[in-house]
């Protein structure tokens, strides 16, 4: 068996001339939107509006519009927050970690994944703010000298969260924008429309594609990737501390950080796959976002899915091994208590179905992949739901046990966040190049000097 | 053809990466300094061909990363341990492990932003949309699929014919002369601009005014003002006596309450003597309590001229021979029980120790009005000492 592992997958199929690549990638930006696109956009914006109305209701009447009540003080709000933050992780992973690992196949999907990171973090950012009930007081989280002479409590994981998420958002945005600058230059020089030209000129900052610029640019890109890598791992770690630092049984556990990070990457890749499968179809980009890409992503989903499954098993082990009756009760309660349905949805979607990706046939079948990744998304949402709601609903005091039920407003805000996310994704797909022009051009066959010195710079 | 415009440089396009690599090498070896290579994407090995020094931006990241880390650590220490020390969760004021996450996040944030800004603004000097290369045919090609070299006229050995020849010999196509754009001058204070400024000023001030003075008083932002609670001094619609402020239930005993054993005894001195010595600490306490509770009627120095004169029966001077002659126990009795129904009891407001401290302080006030000669010498002694100390 002579498999050459040093051989890279071709990042794009065929050998299209550079001009044609430009055409394909820019096409969605300059052609009229299709009927399908308009219908989908109409659906997502309606969801968005429903969400906005529900948030308005929440602001006006207060948090009482939600199903939350003691002891389930965190429910849909924080579930959605953790879910969306998790979705965001795939983007940075693809664009930073795979960049440092020199995985060239990332180029086709990196831009899209980064954009999804930003949108997902935007969706996530809404929830902690609205769940305080008085969002206009969120400014107190910023350490500024105020008339109360009070500072945020830097010892609290919730404040760490503020720093982690806002840093993550800023860094992702900078990273994304740095990648976009050369593309804006390309767009600026292609367009004949005056308004577009002005906009692109402003955003391209007058970039000139000069080798003197490229040299610093590549260095900075690498530095940013190097900084984003520990950052992305830290963000979900900090999110997991929101739980692990509390003493609620089922939360107070050292396995949380790695468990959450694996889960985040898992759900993020599933979401990226879900969206890309549609995008490559709608915009005819099947040979830029290829089947090989999807297969590679499926492999990562398989890996991280197994890690998540391992974490579930360890939870059972620790429940028994810790010798703490409370821990054991919580674990049993999750699997067989009132929220057992959520637990089993989570286990089946996250552990069983992704295991099908061991088969190459299934990994390379687009429809089956689509079904599985959507199930993974569902499963990961339920994972957070089970962790948060099932643990809180039965805490130390049996007299205050309470079965949480979401209200219509809860549901509306959840769907609204999906509306926001997909609306932004759809708008992005038509206003910016969804694949990095400069990066994709640099890896087509024959794009680099043939005598190949510094092949891996 | 020149139209009097200034020549920026001569540019040529190439079709393949191999050609551009060779061109870059040759141009560099020919000794040109002010030239540039523009490619649609970074070409491997071009920095070697152009003999570029490697980027120093990493040092910016390093410096600002360290700066961010030390700044935020210092900041958290200052806020939580110095400016407003607060015990949280039984942790020390400076719990280093708990500060690690934020230190890390801030380090990354600072490093990323500074590197980005350093690259864009300092190294590249962007935004720079008026660069002569923009809008040239050359630029349109190198941002798409061609590779180009431009040799600038500022180069010391620039000679247009020679440069043309060199580029042609390398196989360059579309050789193009690029000119500086015409400078357009704009007056700073055009009427339109002034109007624009005025409009901006009006909009910001009106919106600030409306937000701060109107919007913040609308529900739900005014939630702090309208709360379902009783406020002292307001009329109650709920209690039968229409008072929001409630009295303690009959028979309530305050914590630490000890019944006063001498009701009816006017001079308690035979039972009681001042347990506190007139130390500085006691006098400070006495002064504070005197100024709070007694000075409104008796004046700041006990002189009887008070700021509440006319509102209440005037408090007499505490420097009268009468009061000087009072024993400490008698004054204690007056503070505790009041006198003649017009000097109120201060038993609720002051603890027993505070009452004794007040008495000590009153004694100091009295002595200050009638000092003994020895006091003067003591004072000059003190002044001398402090004078020596400061020299």
mmCIF file of N, CA and C in Angstrom, chain A residues 9 31 41 44 47 60 105 116 231 298 304 361 363 395 415 420 425 436:
data_model
loop_
_atom_site.group_PDB
_atom_site.id
_atom_site.type_symbol
_atom_site.label_atom_id
_atom_site.label_comp_id
_atom_site.label_asym_id
_atom_site.label_seq_id
_atom_site.Cartn_x
_atom_site.Cartn_y
_atom_site.Cartn_z
ATOM 1 N N UNK A 9 -4.283 17.506 -1.101
ATOM 2 C CA UNK A 9 -5.462 17.528 -1.954
ATOM 3 C C UNK A 9 -5.437 18.790 -2.795
ATOM 4 N N UNK A 31 -24.630 39.900 -10.307
ATOM 5 C CA UNK A 31 -25.838 39.484 -11.008
ATOM 6 C C UNK A 31 -27.054 39.761 -10.140
ATOM 7 N N UNK A 41 -34.305 34.753 1.493
ATOM 8 C CA UNK A 41 -34.054 35.989 2.237
ATOM 9 C C UNK A 41 -35.338 36.474 2.917
ATOM 10 N N UNK A 44 -35.827 34.418 6.020
ATOM 11 C CA UNK A 44 -34.925 34.726 7.137
ATOM 12 C C UNK A 44 -35.224 36.102 7.717
ATOM 13 N N UNK A 47 -38.123 35.815 10.037
ATOM 14 C CA UNK A 47 -37.698 35.278 11.334
ATOM 15 C C UNK A 47 -37.034 36.369 12.165
ATOM 16 N N UNK A 60 -40.015 45.608 27.007
ATOM 17 C CA UNK A 60 -41.093 46.432 27.516
ATOM 18 C C UNK A 60 -41.709 45.837 28.772
ATOM 19 N N UNK A 105 -6.308 23.334 1.756
ATOM 20 C CA UNK A 105 -7.707 23.176 1.361
ATOM 21 C C UNK A 105 -8.609 24.143 2.087
ATOM 22 N N UNK A 116 -18.994 33.618 9.069
ATOM 23 C CA UNK A 116 -19.976 32.973 9.939
ATOM 24 C C UNK A 116 -19.591 33.140 11.398
ATOM 25 N N UNK A 231 -6.585 32.125 21.340
ATOM 26 C CA UNK A 231 -7.772 32.912 21.689
ATOM 27 C C UNK A 231 -9.032 32.075 21.537
ATOM 28 N N UNK A 298 -16.158 16.626 7.228
ATOM 29 C CA UNK A 298 -16.849 15.518 7.871
ATOM 30 C C UNK A 298 -15.904 14.742 8.768
ATOM 31 N N UNK A 304 -14.311 15.380 16.327
ATOM 32 C CA UNK A 304 -14.776 16.153 17.482
ATOM 33 C C UNK A 304 -16.046 15.530 18.062
ATOM 34 N N UNK A 361 -18.353 6.389 1.757
ATOM 35 C CA UNK A 361 -19.517 6.648 0.907
ATOM 36 C C UNK A 361 -20.389 7.747 1.520
ATOM 37 N N UNK A 363 -19.487 9.927 3.864
ATOM 38 C CA UNK A 363 -18.762 11.197 3.956
ATOM 39 C C UNK A 363 -18.848 11.970 2.658
ATOM 40 N N UNK A 395 -32.000 21.310 41.592
ATOM 41 C CA UNK A 395 -30.752 21.577 42.313
ATOM 42 C C UNK A 395 -30.847 21.034 43.736
ATOM 43 N N UNK A 415 -35.711 31.667 17.273
ATOM 44 C CA UNK A 415 -35.816 31.676 15.808
ATOM 45 C C UNK A 415 -35.304 33.000 15.245
ATOM 46 N N UNK A 420 -31.472 36.261 12.135
ATOM 47 C CA UNK A 420 -30.383 37.241 12.040
ATOM 48 C C UNK A 420 -29.161 36.606 11.378
ATOM 49 N N UNK A 425 -25.728 36.038 6.671
ATOM 50 C CA UNK A 425 -24.977 35.154 5.768
ATOM 51 C C UNK A 425 -25.396 35.411 4.324
ATOM 52 N N UNK A 436 -11.801 33.849 -0.698
ATOM 53 C CA UNK A 436 -10.748 34.853 -0.799
ATOM 54 C C UNK A 436 -10.086 34.781 -2.165
#
